[in-house]
Amino acid sequence: MKILIAGNLANMGYELAKSLRNYGVDAYLLMPKIPIISEDPKTIFPELEEEGYPEWIVFFNNHERKFDKNNWKIQVVKEMRKKYDGIIALTEFSIFAMFSGKPYAALSTGSDMRELPFEKSIKGLLYRLSYKKAKFIIWGEPDKKSLLKKLKIEKKAIFATSPRTISFSSKKNKNKEDSKFIIFHPTAQNWSYKNNKIFLEAFIEISKKYSNISLVLSDRGPNIKDAKKLLSSSTDTKNKYEFVPYLNLKELENHYNRSEIIVDQFGVGSFGMITVEAMFAGKPVMIKLNEELFNEHYNEKPLGLLNADTKEKIIYYLEKLIEDKNFVKQCSEENKKWIEKNWSNKKLTEHY
């Protein structure tokens, strides 16, 4: 069976294609010739810098934007019409798959299902139509259950999370200067969607009580300027935080291992790859979860997934972690066991 995986948001397409090929599927990945850093497999597989991209990747020139036969959208549809038996289209690529003449699955990767189908625009209309035309919908975040019903596609929806071929060690990796309690917050600052403003407010509050803490944040997101302004507005946070650029796999692993806790988002209700990576690294994760929906699809929530949706709960958990090392250890051990049981590459690939 020859399958085209279209799109590589957060390298999900690359890892899915690689995993399927390891199981005997003739899978190919369609991705931009000039990818943004978060869609470039070289950021998580540095050996590709020397070896080059594998032969099972096909490219489209995303810089061709003139309205002619070389336009990147035409390139995508042309590739999809080649001798593939089917297509798994990530995010907005399901719109193109509609015009391929091939059976396709629409794979929702994040906010695409939460936002785009409900836009009053041509793009929103096409996206809704691409869901209706899809043979089935793949979704892996429990909070989307109500959206499937709203879009009237729940009967052909299959719950399947994307396999990951990369792994994170859970070794202690603290530097000599890392005597502080380090909090790593790699999530993009998107206050309307991820609601991480309440975490920053909680950090400012807790900085008044603890001097021996340090916050590391990702320097990205639509509210990044607001985040910097908010943190700098308090004298209590001075020299207690730093922003880091987009990290490659080695750098990301280093930050996971030197941190005591990983902070994700407080708005969605489900978890994504940041939480998965943190749990593989054996770290407690603070996040907002819809536990009822979580329990419908997974085994019982581990202790180390600290469910918080208010500033007060965030402060409570931070204080508990700072003051109780045994609690940190217990959270770490439970998360590591849970993710290895529920998120093995073999199990997830076989599901696909």
mmCIF file of C-alpha atoms in Angstrom:
data_model
loop_
_atom_site.group_PDB
_atom_site.id
_atom_site.type_symbol
_atom_site.label_atom_id
_atom_site.label_comp_id
_atom_site.label_asym_id
_atom_site.label_seq_id
_atom_site.Cartn_x
_atom_site.Cartn_y
_atom_site.Cartn_z
ATOM 1 C CA MET A 1 0.000 0.000 0.000
ATOM 2 C CA LYS A 2 1.379 3.373 -1.064
ATOM 3 C CA ILE A 3 0.338 6.182 1.265
ATOM 4 C CA LEU A 4 1.091 9.900 1.125
ATOM 5 C CA ILE A 5 1.374 11.774 4.417
ATOM 6 C CA ALA A 6 0.682 15.421 3.534
ATOM 7 C CA GLY A 7 2.022 18.084 5.884
ATOM 8 C CA ASN A 8 4.622 18.112 8.623
ATOM 9 C CA LEU A 9 3.324 20.330 11.417
ATOM 10 C CA ALA A 10 5.637 19.921 14.442
ATOM 11 C CA ASN A 11 7.287 17.048 12.514
ATOM 12 C CA MET A 12 4.249 14.842 13.138
ATOM 13 C CA GLY A 13 4.103 13.908 9.449
ATOM 14 C CA TYR A 14 7.758 12.854 9.376
ATOM 15 C CA GLU A 15 7.454 10.655 12.429
ATOM 16 C CA LEU A 16 4.209 9.096 11.207
ATOM 17 C CA ALA A 17 5.694 8.300 7.788
ATOM 18 C CA LYS A 18 8.870 6.920 9.371
ATOM 19 C CA SER A 19 6.887 4.759 11.802
ATOM 20 C CA LEU A 20 4.615 3.381 9.075
ATOM 21 C CA ARG A 21 7.616 2.559 6.878
ATOM 22 C CA ASN A 22 9.155 0.632 9.765
ATOM 23 C CA TYR A 23 5.984 -1.493 9.715
ATOM 24 C CA GLY A 24 6.109 -2.220 6.000
ATOM 25 C CA VAL A 25 3.834 0.526 4.662
ATOM 26 C CA ASP A 26 5.150 2.305 1.552
ATOM 27 C CA ALA A 27 4.657 5.746 3.097
ATOM 28 C CA TYR A 28 5.861 9.059 1.695
ATOM 29 C CA LEU A 29 5.916 12.522 3.250
ATOM 30 C CA LEU A 30 4.923 15.658 1.348
ATOM 31 C CA MET A 31 6.443 18.761 2.925
ATOM 32 C CA PRO A 32 7.659 22.265 1.972
ATOM 33 C CA LYS A 33 10.983 22.531 0.171
ATOM 34 C CA ILE A 34 11.870 25.450 2.458
ATOM 35 C CA PRO A 35 10.299 24.521 5.815
ATOM 36 C CA ILE A 36 9.955 26.757 8.834
ATOM 37 C CA ILE A 37 12.120 25.551 11.697
ATOM 38 C CA SER A 38 9.302 23.723 13.515
ATOM 39 C CA GLU A 39 8.537 21.701 10.353
ATOM 40 C CA ASP A 40 12.113 20.741 9.530
ATOM 41 C CA PRO A 41 13.021 17.131 10.500
ATOM 42 C CA LYS A 42 16.642 18.246 10.915
ATOM 43 C CA THR A 43 15.674 19.940 14.205
ATOM 44 C CA ILE A 44 14.805 16.587 15.787
ATOM 45 C CA PHE A 45 17.042 14.294 13.725
ATOM 46 C CA PRO A 46 20.391 16.124 13.513
ATOM 47 C CA GLU A 47 21.962 13.239 11.568
ATOM 48 C CA LEU A 48 19.964 14.461 8.557
ATOM 49 C CA GLU A 49 22.334 17.439 8.351
ATOM 50 C CA GLU A 50 25.015 15.046 7.065
ATOM 51 C CA GLU A 51 22.904 12.281 5.519
ATOM 52 C CA GLY A 52 20.367 14.511 3.807
ATOM 53 C CA TYR A 53 16.616 13.962 3.728
ATOM 54 C CA PRO A 54 15.482 10.370 3.068
ATOM 55 C CA GLU A 55 14.295 9.465 -0.438
ATOM 56 C CA TRP A 56 10.719 8.953 0.767
ATOM 57 C CA ILE A 57 10.238 12.706 1.241
ATOM 58 C CA VAL A 58 8.696 14.597 -1.682
ATOM 59 C CA PHE A 59 8.782 18.380 -1.712
ATOM 60 C CA PHE A 60 6.689 21.224 -3.019
ATOM 61 C CA ASN A 61 8.181 24.687 -3.538
ATOM 62 C CA ASN A 62 6.244 26.745 -1.011
ATOM 63 C CA HIS A 63 7.848 29.978 -2.329
ATOM 64 C CA GLU A 64 6.095 29.633 -5.718
ATOM 65 C CA ARG A 65 3.077 31.868 -5.140
ATOM 66 C CA LYS A 66 2.331 33.264 -8.602
ATOM 67 C CA PHE A 67 -1.053 32.346 -10.080
ATOM 68 C CA ASP A 68 0.275 29.905 -12.665
ATOM 69 C CA LYS A 69 0.892 26.156 -13.070
ATOM 70 C CA ASN A 70 3.874 26.336 -10.707
ATOM 71 C CA ASN A 71 1.877 27.756 -7.794
ATOM 72 C CA TRP A 72 2.599 25.718 -4.671
ATOM 73 C CA LYS A 73 -1.066 24.757 -4.268
ATOM 74 C CA ILE A 74 -1.122 23.299 -7.783
ATOM 75 C CA GLN A 75 2.096 21.402 -6.976
ATOM 76 C CA VAL A 76 0.471 19.845 -3.897
ATOM 77 C CA VAL A 77 -2.638 18.655 -5.759
ATOM 78 C CA LYS A 78 -0.520 17.294 -8.648
ATOM 79 C CA GLU A 79 1.576 15.252 -6.220
ATOM 80 C CA MET A 80 -1.529 13.913 -4.484
ATOM 81 C CA ARG A 81 -2.914 12.735 -7.841
ATOM 82 C CA LYS A 82 0.079 10.458 -8.463
ATOM 83 C CA LYS A 83 0.012 6.698 -7.848
ATOM 84 C CA TYR A 84 -0.886 6.740 -4.170
ATOM 85 C CA ASP A 85 -3.538 4.419 -2.771
ATOM 86 C CA GLY A 86 -4.580 6.938 -0.168
ATOM 87 C CA ILE A 87 -3.642 10.107 1.684
ATOM 88 C CA ILE A 88 -3.380 11.076 5.343
ATOM 89 C CA ALA A 89 -3.726 14.858 5.278
ATOM 90 C CA LEU A 90 -2.525 16.815 8.296
ATOM 91 C CA THR A 91 -4.261 20.030 9.304
ATOM 92 C CA GLU A 92 -5.251 22.152 6.276
ATOM 93 C CA PHE A 93 -3.886 19.701 3.695
ATOM 94 C CA SER A 94 -7.273 17.968 3.756
ATOM 95 C CA ILE A 95 -8.523 20.882 1.613
ATOM 96 C CA PHE A 96 -6.057 19.887 -1.129
ATOM 97 C CA ALA A 97 -6.824 16.185 -0.666
ATOM 98 C CA MET A 98 -10.426 16.948 -1.639
ATOM 99 C CA PHE A 99 -9.213 17.693 -5.172
ATOM 100 C CA SER A 100 -6.897 14.686 -5.442
ATOM 101 C CA GLY A 101 -9.452 12.103 -6.503
ATOM 102 C CA LYS A 102 -7.979 9.786 -3.840
ATOM 103 C CA PRO A 103 -9.503 8.465 -0.619
ATOM 104 C CA TYR A 104 -8.103 10.436 2.289
ATOM 105 C CA ALA A 105 -8.149 10.764 6.051
ATOM 106 C CA ALA A 106 -8.108 14.206 7.660
ATOM 107 C CA LEU A 107 -5.719 14.256 10.625
ATOM 108 C CA SER A 108 -6.437 17.034 13.124
ATOM 109 C CA THR A 109 -3.206 18.225 14.716
ATOM 110 C CA GLY A 110 -4.326 20.912 17.167
ATOM 111 C CA SER A 111 -6.240 24.163 16.947
ATOM 112 C CA ASP A 112 -7.222 23.454 13.332
ATOM 113 C CA MET A 113 -10.439 21.695 14.374
ATOM 114 C CA ARG A 114 -11.095 24.108 17.209
ATOM 115 C CA GLU A 115 -10.950 27.250 15.096
ATOM 116 C CA LEU A 116 -10.799 26.979 11.292
ATOM 117 C CA PRO A 117 -14.024 25.035 10.530
ATOM 118 C CA PHE A 118 -16.023 27.702 12.353
ATOM 119 C CA GLU A 119 -14.565 30.661 10.493
ATOM 120 C CA LYS A 120 -16.984 32.581 8.273
ATOM 121 C CA SER A 121 -14.606 32.573 5.332
ATOM 122 C CA ILE A 122 -13.930 30.681 2.093
ATOM 123 C CA LYS A 123 -11.118 28.818 3.810
ATOM 124 C CA GLY A 124 -13.368 27.879 6.721
ATOM 125 C CA LEU A 125 -16.035 26.631 4.291
ATOM 126 C CA LEU A 126 -13.493 24.535 2.368
ATOM 127 C CA TYR A 127 -12.160 23.075 5.592
ATOM 128 C CA ARG A 128 -15.624 22.015 6.758
ATOM 129 C CA LEU A 129 -16.220 20.470 3.344
ATOM 130 C CA SER A 130 -12.891 18.616 3.477
ATOM 131 C CA TYR A 131 -14.000 16.980 6.732
ATOM 132 C CA LYS A 132 -17.304 15.918 5.172
ATOM 133 C CA LYS A 133 -15.568 14.465 2.103
ATOM 134 C CA ALA A 134 -12.906 12.603 4.108
ATOM 135 C CA LYS A 135 -13.223 8.822 4.435
ATOM 136 C CA PHE A 136 -12.471 9.245 8.115
ATOM 137 C CA ILE A 137 -11.187 11.788 10.634
ATOM 138 C CA ILE A 138 -8.210 11.078 12.891
ATOM 139 C CA TRP A 139 -8.174 12.931 16.198
ATOM 140 C CA GLY A 140 -6.058 12.474 19.310
ATOM 141 C CA GLU A 141 -7.107 15.125 21.833
ATOM 142 C CA PRO A 142 -10.111 14.298 24.051
ATOM 143 C CA ASP A 143 -11.428 17.880 24.228
ATOM 144 C CA LYS A 144 -12.384 17.648 20.534
ATOM 145 C CA LYS A 145 -15.224 15.224 21.181
ATOM 146 C CA SER A 146 -17.822 18.010 21.292
ATOM 147 C CA LEU A 147 -16.388 19.540 18.108
ATOM 148 C CA LEU A 148 -16.835 16.259 16.226
ATOM 149 C CA LYS A 149 -20.512 16.286 17.157
ATOM 150 C CA LYS A 150 -20.883 19.948 16.262
ATOM 151 C CA LEU A 151 -19.361 19.290 12.830
ATOM 152 C CA LYS A 152 -21.477 16.103 12.472
ATOM 153 C CA ILE A 153 -18.451 13.914 11.716
ATOM 154 C CA GLU A 154 -18.267 11.876 14.936
ATOM 155 C CA LYS A 155 -19.462 8.636 13.255
ATOM 156 C CA LYS A 156 -16.385 8.450 11.036
ATOM 157 C CA ALA A 157 -13.888 9.763 13.606
ATOM 158 C CA ILE A 158 -11.094 7.502 14.871
ATOM 159 C CA PHE A 159 -9.168 8.320 18.050
ATOM 160 C CA ALA A 160 -5.474 7.788 17.323
ATOM 161 C CA THR A 161 -2.503 9.694 18.652
ATOM 162 C CA SER A 162 0.565 10.137 16.465
ATOM 163 C CA PRO A 163 3.559 7.861 17.083
ATOM 164 C CA ARG A 164 6.901 9.333 18.076
ATOM 165 C CA THR A 165 10.174 7.773 17.002
ATOM 166 C CA ILE A 166 12.314 10.166 19.031
ATOM 167 C CA SER A 167 12.967 9.513 22.698
ATOM 168 C CA PHE A 168 13.958 11.605 25.682
ATOM 169 C CA SER A 169 16.203 10.372 28.432
ATOM 170 C CA SER A 170 15.172 10.918 32.045
ATOM 171 C CA LYS A 171 18.669 11.452 33.361
ATOM 172 C CA LYS A 172 19.543 14.270 35.714
ATOM 173 C CA ASN A 173 21.262 16.934 33.678
ATOM 174 C CA LYS A 174 21.751 19.859 36.010
ATOM 175 C CA ASN A 175 24.623 22.261 35.562
ATOM 176 C CA LYS A 176 26.644 23.535 38.497
ATOM 177 C CA GLU A 177 24.686 26.786 38.419
ATOM 178 C CA ASP A 178 21.378 24.903 38.451
ATOM 179 C CA SER A 179 20.932 24.995 42.226
ATOM 180 C CA LYS A 180 17.608 26.730 41.745
ATOM 181 C CA PHE A 181 14.166 25.180 41.324
ATOM 182 C CA ILE A 182 13.850 25.403 37.527
ATOM 183 C CA ILE A 183 10.468 25.668 35.810
ATOM 184 C CA PHE A 184 10.416 25.082 32.046
ATOM 185 C CA HIS A 185 7.528 26.585 30.063
ATOM 186 C CA PRO A 186 8.135 25.731 26.357
ATOM 187 C CA THR A 187 4.549 26.478 25.258
ATOM 188 C CA ALA A 188 3.956 29.442 22.934
ATOM 189 C CA GLN A 189 2.420 32.498 24.594
ATOM 190 C CA ASN A 190 -1.146 32.459 23.300
ATOM 191 C CA TRP A 191 -3.321 33.867 26.042
ATOM 192 C CA SER A 192 -6.704 33.487 24.341
ATOM 193 C CA TYR A 193 -6.111 29.865 23.355
ATOM 194 C CA LYS A 194 -3.640 28.471 25.879
ATOM 195 C CA ASN A 195 -4.501 30.868 28.737
ATOM 196 C CA ASN A 196 -0.892 30.895 29.946
ATOM 197 C CA LYS A 197 -1.253 34.442 31.243
ATOM 198 C CA ILE A 198 -2.600 33.000 34.508
ATOM 199 C CA PHE A 199 0.596 30.985 34.916
ATOM 200 C CA LEU A 200 2.770 34.092 34.508
ATOM 201 C CA GLU A 201 0.617 35.880 37.087
ATOM 202 C CA ALA A 202 1.056 32.910 39.438
ATOM 203 C CA PHE A 203 4.821 32.952 38.895
ATOM 204 C CA ILE A 204 4.969 36.657 39.765
ATOM 205 C CA GLU A 205 3.006 35.938 42.936
ATOM 206 C CA ILE A 206 5.176 33.014 43.992
ATOM 207 C CA SER A 207 8.363 34.979 43.253
ATOM 208 C CA LYS A 208 7.513 37.163 46.242
ATOM 209 C CA LYS A 209 7.870 34.128 48.523
ATOM 210 C CA TYR A 210 10.721 32.169 46.933
ATOM 211 C CA SER A 211 14.060 33.534 45.807
ATOM 212 C CA ASN A 212 15.511 30.211 44.696
ATOM 213 C CA ILE A 213 13.377 29.718 41.575
ATOM 214 C CA SER A 214 14.015 30.199 37.880
ATOM 215 C CA LEU A 215 11.630 30.214 34.928
ATOM 216 C CA VAL A 216 12.691 29.332 31.357
ATOM 217 C CA LEU A 217 10.205 30.286 28.624
ATOM 218 C CA SER A 218 9.993 29.823 24.871
ATOM 219 C CA ASP A 219 10.367 33.137 23.028
ATOM 220 C CA ARG A 220 7.365 32.702 20.715
ATOM 221 C CA GLY A 221 3.631 33.144 20.375
ATOM 222 C CA PRO A 222 1.206 35.995 19.549
ATOM 223 C CA ASN A 223 1.382 37.317 23.126
ATOM 224 C CA ILE A 224 5.140 37.103 23.577
ATOM 225 C CA LYS A 225 5.530 40.895 23.918
ATOM 226 C CA ASP A 226 2.740 40.959 26.486
ATOM 227 C CA ALA A 227 4.439 38.148 28.412
ATOM 228 C CA LYS A 228 7.749 40.003 28.542
ATOM 229 C CA LYS A 229 6.015 43.186 29.644
ATOM 230 C CA LEU A 230 4.088 41.362 32.384
ATOM 231 C CA LEU A 231 7.138 39.574 33.808
ATOM 232 C CA SER A 232 9.262 42.733 33.745
ATOM 233 C CA SER A 233 6.551 44.719 35.539
ATOM 234 C CA SER A 234 7.417 43.135 38.885
ATOM 235 C CA THR A 235 10.649 43.664 40.791
ATOM 236 C CA ASP A 236 10.114 40.268 42.448
ATOM 237 C CA THR A 237 10.847 38.438 39.178
ATOM 238 C CA LYS A 238 14.108 40.249 38.432
ATOM 239 C CA ASN A 239 16.813 37.755 37.347
ATOM 240 C CA LYS A 240 14.376 34.876 37.847
ATOM 241 C CA TYR A 241 13.363 34.232 34.243
ATOM 242 C CA GLU A 242 14.833 33.931 30.755
ATOM 243 C CA PHE A 243 13.424 33.509 27.250
ATOM 244 C CA VAL A 244 15.018 30.971 24.917
ATOM 245 C CA PRO A 245 14.679 30.691 21.098
ATOM 246 C CA TYR A 246 13.235 27.686 19.273
ATOM 247 C CA LEU A 247 15.204 24.644 20.488
ATOM 248 C CA ASN A 248 16.492 21.651 18.555
ATOM 249 C CA LEU A 249 16.090 18.157 20.010
ATOM 250 C CA LYS A 250 19.349 18.120 21.971
ATOM 251 C CA GLU A 251 18.706 21.571 23.459
ATOM 252 C CA LEU A 252 15.112 20.669 24.295
ATOM 253 C CA GLU A 253 16.167 17.467 26.021
ATOM 254 C CA ASN A 254 18.733 19.398 28.041
ATOM 255 C CA HIS A 255 16.077 21.845 29.295
ATOM 256 C CA TYR A 256 13.676 19.036 30.182
ATOM 257 C CA ASN A 257 16.326 17.238 32.194
ATOM 258 C CA ARG A 258 17.582 20.255 34.122
ATOM 259 C CA SER A 259 14.059 21.324 35.112
ATOM 260 C CA GLU A 260 11.973 20.221 38.096
ATOM 261 C CA ILE A 261 8.627 20.749 36.387
ATOM 262 C CA ILE A 262 7.316 21.392 32.865
ATOM 263 C CA VAL A 263 4.447 23.852 32.451
ATOM 264 C CA ASP A 264 2.151 23.456 29.428
ATOM 265 C CA GLN A 265 -1.211 25.215 28.823
ATOM 266 C CA PHE A 266 -4.313 26.166 30.814
ATOM 267 C CA GLY A 267 -6.959 26.656 28.173
ATOM 268 C CA VAL A 268 -7.406 23.654 25.884
ATOM 269 C CA GLY A 269 -8.223 20.792 28.232
ATOM 270 C CA SER A 270 -6.068 18.206 26.422
ATOM 271 C CA PHE A 271 -2.345 17.606 26.130
ATOM 272 C CA GLY A 272 -0.036 17.604 23.120
ATOM 273 C CA MET A 273 3.577 16.773 22.321
ATOM 274 C CA ILE A 274 5.130 19.050 24.956
ATOM 275 C CA THR A 275 3.450 17.026 27.705
ATOM 276 C CA VAL A 276 4.321 13.738 25.996
ATOM 277 C CA GLU A 277 7.998 14.702 25.723
ATOM 278 C CA ALA A 278 8.093 15.914 29.334
ATOM 279 C CA MET A 279 6.583 12.660 30.600
ATOM 280 C CA PHE A 280 9.105 10.594 28.619
ATOM 281 C CA ALA A 281 11.776 12.680 30.335
ATOM 282 C CA GLY A 282 10.185 11.728 33.654
ATOM 283 C CA LYS A 283 8.972 15.168 34.673
ATOM 284 C CA PRO A 284 5.835 16.416 36.430
ATOM 285 C CA VAL A 285 3.646 18.475 34.089
ATOM 286 C CA MET A 286 1.269 21.266 35.050
ATOM 287 C CA ILE A 287 -1.638 21.569 32.625
ATOM 288 C CA LYS A 288 -5.395 22.028 32.379
ATOM 289 C CA LEU A 289 -7.142 18.718 31.635
ATOM 290 C CA ASN A 290 -10.745 17.710 31.160
ATOM 291 C CA GLU A 291 -10.423 14.615 33.334
ATOM 292 C CA GLU A 292 -13.795 13.159 32.358
ATOM 293 C CA LEU A 293 -12.850 13.131 28.674
ATOM 294 C CA PHE A 294 -9.297 12.056 29.500
ATOM 295 C CA ASN A 295 -10.581 8.952 31.298
ATOM 296 C CA GLU A 296 -12.713 7.973 28.291
ATOM 297 C CA HIS A 297 -9.625 7.389 26.170
ATOM 298 C CA TYR A 298 -6.761 6.624 28.564
ATOM 299 C CA ASN A 299 -6.003 4.728 31.706
ATOM 300 C CA GLU A 300 -6.365 6.623 34.962
ATOM 301 C CA LYS A 301 -4.525 9.947 35.048
ATOM 302 C CA PRO A 302 -1.077 9.675 36.674
ATOM 303 C CA LEU A 303 -0.266 11.753 39.725
ATOM 304 C CA GLY A 304 2.327 13.759 37.801
ATOM 305 C CA LEU A 305 -0.215 15.371 35.468
ATOM 306 C CA LEU A 306 -1.066 18.286 37.732
ATOM 307 C CA ASN A 307 -4.471 19.544 36.651
ATOM 308 C CA ALA A 308 -4.777 23.303 37.185
ATOM 309 C CA ASP A 309 -7.077 25.895 35.653
ATOM 310 C CA THR A 310 -6.755 28.827 38.069
ATOM 311 C CA LYS A 311 -3.930 30.980 39.385
ATOM 312 C CA GLU A 312 -4.604 29.664 42.879
ATOM 313 C CA LYS A 313 -4.221 26.003 41.838
ATOM 314 C CA ILE A 314 -1.016 26.805 39.982
ATOM 315 C CA ILE A 315 0.427 28.489 43.067
ATOM 316 C CA TYR A 316 -0.664 25.531 45.231
ATOM 317 C CA TYR A 317 1.131 22.979 43.044
ATOM 318 C CA LEU A 318 4.256 25.089 42.641
ATOM 319 C CA GLU A 319 4.583 25.502 46.413
ATOM 320 C CA LYS A 320 4.020 21.778 46.965
ATOM 321 C CA LEU A 321 6.693 20.869 44.419
ATOM 322 C CA ILE A 322 9.196 23.396 45.758
ATOM 323 C CA GLU A 323 8.781 22.256 49.360
ATOM 324 C CA ASP A 324 8.307 18.496 48.911
ATOM 325 C CA LYS A 325 11.033 16.671 46.958
ATOM 326 C CA ASN A 326 9.344 13.319 47.529
ATOM 327 C CA PHE A 327 6.238 14.628 45.772
ATOM 328 C CA VAL A 328 8.392 15.645 42.804
ATOM 329 C CA LYS A 329 9.939 12.172 42.698
ATOM 330 C CA GLN A 330 6.577 10.413 42.929
ATOM 331 C CA CYS A 331 5.088 12.580 40.163
ATOM 332 C CA SER A 332 8.094 11.917 37.946
ATOM 333 C CA GLU A 333 7.998 8.149 38.413
ATOM 334 C CA GLU A 334 4.247 7.891 37.731
ATOM 335 C CA ASN A 335 4.456 10.004 34.585
ATOM 336 C CA LYS A 336 7.341 7.941 33.229
ATOM 337 C CA LYS A 337 5.506 4.642 33.808
ATOM 338 C CA TRP A 338 2.237 5.932 32.354
ATOM 339 C CA ILE A 339 3.704 7.330 29.138
ATOM 340 C CA GLU A 340 5.817 4.241 28.447
ATOM 341 C CA LYS A 341 2.715 2.060 28.822
ATOM 342 C CA ASN A 342 0.293 4.227 26.836
ATOM 343 C CA TRP A 343 2.535 5.909 24.264
ATOM 344 C CA SER A 344 4.880 3.262 22.924
ATOM 345 C CA ASN A 345 5.759 3.768 19.268
ATOM 346 C CA LYS A 346 4.835 0.145 18.519
ATOM 347 C CA LYS A 347 1.373 0.454 20.044
ATOM 348 C CA LEU A 348 0.511 3.747 18.351
ATOM 349 C CA THR A 349 1.835 2.680 14.929
ATOM 350 C CA GLU A 350 -0.102 -0.588 15.019
ATOM 351 C CA HIS A 351 -3.237 1.442 15.746
ATOM 352 C CA TYR A 352 -2.669 3.385 12.517
#
